[in-house]
Amino acid sequence: MKYVVVFDMDDTLYEELTYVKSGFKAVADFLNEEFMIDINESYTFMCARLLQDGRGSIFNALLEYYGVYTSDLVKKCVDVYRYHQPTIKLQAEMINLLNSLKNYPLYVVTDGFVPTQEKKIQALGLSNFMKKSITSYSLGSDKGKPSPYWFKQIVHWEKVEPTQVVYIGDNANKDFVGIKPLGFHTIRVETGDYKDQVPSDLHEAEHVIECLRELPHVLKKIWQDFRIEGELK
Ligand SMILES: [Mg+2]
């Protein structure tokens, strides 16, 4: 039987914090070039602010701290962050996992600002593993999750039923609620900012795993004839 495995990207295939820190580094470099602000100091400031308040007004606080705040400069920092070339990568274990699934069509469906998501896809080398990495906002953010739009497209392209497709994501607020009623299988991985969330039954995935190491086991629970490359028959 044909099965299709679809992944979320941020905090599913790699730790999004590594992207955030890579962006902070780019902003620190930019402020050093513009104002000779010490790179390590401003980088440390941003990381501390992130821990303290989460993402939000970090660049405002940073520019105020150095006495160079203007709204234009905040926008410039946001652009530097969003368009920087990220230094992120897939862990060896993730590469092994994706290789072990290579007999199945693999996809990524990721929300977010399209140029940023495309830079991440490129930096992670996802084209080596995925049949297609879909930036869901490319046809408008209304087609992003929880919209089932791209998942219905995958069903159409692959000529399968939703029950032959699984989506693996980390954010129950939006990753599963739109596709579960259509018959798609869903797996939530407890990673990143949402790992401790307690979703409603409507939002929760069909299966919950602590890390993707458990994925092959769960895929075989969903589809008994699912085969992992390299395993003993
Ligand atoms: Mg995610």
Coordinates of C-alpha atoms and ligand atoms in Angstrom, one line a residue:
M1 CA 0.0 0.0 0.0
K2 CA 1.2 3.5 -0.7
Y3 CA 1.6 5.8 2.2
V4 CA 2.6 9.5 2.4
V5 CA 4.5 11.0 5.3
V6 CA 4.2 14.7 5.8
F7 CA 6.2 16.7 8.3
D8 CA 5.9 20.1 9.9
M9 CA 9.3 21.8 9.9
D10 CA 9.9 24.2 12.9
D11 CA 10.4 22.2 16.1
T12 CA 9.5 19.0 14.3
L13 CA 12.5 18.4 12.0
Y14 CA 14.9 20.7 13.8
E15 CA 14.9 22.8 17.0
E16 CA 13.5 26.2 16.1
L17 CA 15.6 27.9 18.9
T18 CA 18.7 27.3 16.7
Y19 CA 17.1 29.4 14.0
V20 CA 16.2 32.2 16.4
K21 CA 19.8 32.2 17.7
S22 CA 21.1 32.3 14.2
G23 CA 18.9 35.3 13.5
F24 CA 20.1 37.1 16.6
K25 CA 23.7 36.5 15.5
A26 CA 22.8 38.2 12.1
V27 CA 21.2 41.2 13.9
A28 CA 24.2 41.4 16.3
D29 CA 26.6 41.5 13.2
F30 CA 24.4 44.2 11.6
L31 CA 24.4 46.4 14.7
N32 CA 28.2 46.0 15.0
E33 CA 28.6 47.2 11.4
E34 CA 26.2 50.2 11.9
F35 CA 27.1 51.3 15.5
M36 CA 30.2 49.3 16.5
I37 CA 28.0 47.6 19.2
D38 CA 29.8 44.6 20.7
I39 CA 28.6 41.5 19.0
N40 CA 28.7 39.1 22.0
E41 CA 27.1 41.7 24.3
S42 CA 24.1 42.4 22.1
Y43 CA 23.7 38.7 21.2
T44 CA 23.7 37.8 24.9
F45 CA 21.2 40.6 25.6
M46 CA 18.8 39.1 22.9
C47 CA 19.1 35.6 24.3
A48 CA 18.5 36.7 27.8
R49 CA 15.4 38.7 26.7
L50 CA 14.1 35.7 24.9
L51 CA 14.3 33.6 28.0
Q52 CA 12.7 36.3 30.1
D53 CA 9.9 37.5 27.9
G54 CA 9.7 35.1 24.9
R55 CA 9.7 36.4 21.4
G56 CA 8.1 39.8 20.8
S57 CA 9.7 43.2 21.4
I58 CA 13.3 42.0 21.7
F59 CA 14.7 44.4 19.0
N60 CA 12.8 47.4 20.6
A61 CA 14.4 46.6 23.9
L62 CA 17.8 46.0 22.4
L63 CA 17.8 49.3 20.5
E64 CA 16.5 51.2 23.5
Y65 CA 19.2 49.7 25.7
Y66 CA 21.9 51.0 23.3
G67 CA 20.1 54.4 22.9
V68 CA 19.6 54.0 19.1
Y69 CA 15.9 53.2 19.0
T70 CA 13.9 54.3 16.0
S71 CA 10.9 52.4 14.6
D72 CA 12.7 52.3 11.2
L73 CA 15.7 50.6 12.8
V74 CA 13.4 48.0 14.5
K75 CA 12.0 47.2 11.0
K76 CA 15.5 46.9 9.6
C77 CA 16.5 44.5 12.4
V78 CA 13.3 42.4 11.7
D79 CA 14.3 42.3 8.0
V80 CA 17.9 41.3 8.8
Y81 CA 16.5 38.5 11.0
R82 CA 13.9 37.3 8.5
Y83 CA 16.2 37.4 5.4
H84 CA 19.4 36.2 7.0
Q85 CA 21.1 33.0 5.8
P86 CA 20.4 30.7 8.7
T87 CA 23.0 28.4 10.1
I88 CA 20.7 25.5 11.0
K89 CA 21.0 21.8 10.2
L90 CA 19.4 18.5 10.5
Q91 CA 20.7 16.3 13.3
A92 CA 22.4 13.0 12.2
E93 CA 19.6 11.0 13.8
M94 CA 17.0 13.0 11.8
I95 CA 18.9 12.3 8.5
N96 CA 19.0 8.6 9.3
L97 CA 15.3 8.6 10.0
L98 CA 14.4 10.5 6.8
N99 CA 16.7 8.1 4.8
S100 CA 14.9 5.1 6.4
L101 CA 11.6 6.5 5.0
K102 CA 12.9 7.1 1.5
N103 CA 10.6 4.5 -0.2
Y104 CA 7.6 6.7 0.7
P105 CA 6.8 10.1 -0.7
L106 CA 7.8 12.6 2.0
Y107 CA 6.5 16.2 2.2
V108 CA 6.9 19.2 4.4
V109 CA 4.1 21.7 5.1
T110 CA 5.3 24.7 7.0
D111 CA 3.5 28.0 7.9
G112 CA 5.2 31.3 8.2
F113 CA 6.8 34.2 6.2
V114 CA 7.6 32.5 2.9
P115 CA 11.2 33.9 2.2
T116 CA 12.2 33.0 5.7
Q117 CA 10.7 29.5 5.5
E118 CA 12.4 28.9 2.1
K119 CA 15.8 29.9 3.5
K120 CA 15.3 27.4 6.3
I121 CA 14.3 24.6 3.8
Q122 CA 17.4 25.4 1.8
A123 CA 19.7 25.5 4.9
L124 CA 18.4 22.2 6.1
G125 CA 18.8 20.6 2.7
L126 CA 15.3 19.3 2.7
S127 CA 15.2 18.8 -1.1
N128 CA 17.5 15.8 -0.5
F129 CA 14.7 14.0 1.4
M130 CA 11.4 15.6 0.5
K131 CA 9.4 15.2 -2.7
K132 CA 8.2 18.7 -2.0
S133 CA 8.6 21.2 0.8
I134 CA 5.5 23.4 0.8
T135 CA 5.5 26.9 2.3
S136 CA 1.8 27.1 3.0
Y137 CA 1.5 30.9 2.9
S138 CA 2.7 31.0 -0.7
L139 CA -0.9 31.2 -1.9
G140 CA -2.0 33.3 1.1
S141 CA -1.9 32.8 4.8
D142 CA -5.6 31.6 4.7
K143 CA -4.2 28.4 3.1
G144 CA -1.9 27.9 6.0
K145 CA -2.7 25.6 8.9
P146 CA -5.3 24.8 10.2
S147 CA -6.6 25.0 6.6
P148 CA -6.5 21.5 5.0
Y149 CA -5.8 23.1 1.6
W150 CA -2.3 21.8 1.1
F151 CA -3.1 18.4 2.6
K152 CA -5.9 18.0 0.1
Q153 CA -3.5 19.0 -2.7
I154 CA -1.1 16.2 -1.5
V155 CA -3.9 13.7 -1.6
H156 CA -4.7 14.8 -5.1
W157 CA -1.1 14.8 -6.4
E158 CA -0.4 11.4 -4.8
K159 CA -3.7 9.8 -5.8
V160 CA -4.3 8.5 -2.2
E161 CA -7.0 8.7 0.4
P162 CA -6.5 10.9 3.5
T163 CA -6.2 7.7 5.5
Q164 CA -3.0 7.0 3.6
V165 CA -1.4 10.2 4.8
V166 CA 0.1 11.1 8.2
Y167 CA 1.1 14.5 9.4
I168 CA 3.7 14.9 12.1
G169 CA 3.8 18.3 14.0
D170 CA 4.5 19.9 17.3
N171 CA 1.7 22.5 17.7
A172 CA -1.7 21.2 18.5
N173 CA -3.2 24.7 18.2
K174 CA -3.2 24.4 14.5
D175 CA -1.4 21.3 13.2
F176 CA -4.1 18.7 13.5
V177 CA -7.5 20.2 14.1
G178 CA -8.2 21.0 10.4
I179 CA -7.2 17.7 8.9
K180 CA -8.3 15.1 11.5
P181 CA -12.0 15.3 10.6
L182 CA -11.0 14.5 7.0
G183 CA -9.4 11.2 8.0
F184 CA -5.7 12.1 7.9
H185 CA -3.6 10.4 10.5
T186 CA -1.8 12.8 13.0
I187 CA 1.2 12.5 15.3
R188 CA 2.2 15.2 17.8
V189 CA 5.9 15.3 18.8
E190 CA 6.5 16.8 22.3
T191 CA 9.2 19.3 21.4
G192 CA 9.8 23.0 21.5
D193 CA 7.6 25.7 23.1
Y194 CA 4.4 23.5 22.9
K195 CA 5.8 20.4 24.4
D196 CA 3.9 20.8 27.7
Q197 CA 0.6 21.9 26.2
V198 CA -2.5 19.9 27.0
P199 CA -4.7 20.2 23.9
S200 CA -8.5 19.6 23.8
D201 CA -9.6 16.4 22.2
L202 CA -10.5 18.3 19.1
H203 CA -6.9 19.7 18.7
E204 CA -4.9 16.7 20.0
A205 CA -3.3 14.3 17.6
E206 CA -4.2 10.7 17.2
H207 CA -0.8 9.7 18.6
V208 CA 1.7 11.6 20.8
I209 CA 5.4 10.8 20.9
E210 CA 8.3 12.3 23.0
C211 CA 10.7 12.4 20.1
L212 CA 10.9 11.3 16.5
R213 CA 12.9 8.2 17.4
E214 CA 9.5 6.7 18.2
L215 CA 8.1 7.5 14.8
P216 CA 8.8 4.2 13.0
H217 CA 7.0 2.3 15.8
V218 CA 4.0 4.6 15.6
L219 CA 3.8 4.5 11.8
K220 CA 3.6 0.7 12.0
K221 CA 0.8 1.0 14.6
I222 CA -1.1 3.2 12.1
W223 CA -0.4 1.0 9.1
Q224 CA 0.6 -2.6 9.9
D225 CA 2.3 -3.1 6.5
F226 CA 4.4 0.0 6.7
R227 CA 8.1 -0.9 6.1
I228 CA 11.2 0.9 7.3
E229 CA 14.2 0.8 5.0
G230 CA 17.0 -1.4 6.4
E231 CA 14.9 -3.2 9.0
L232 CA 14.6 -7.0 9.1
K233 CA 11.5 -8.2 7.5
Ligands
MG1 MG 6.2 23.5 14.3

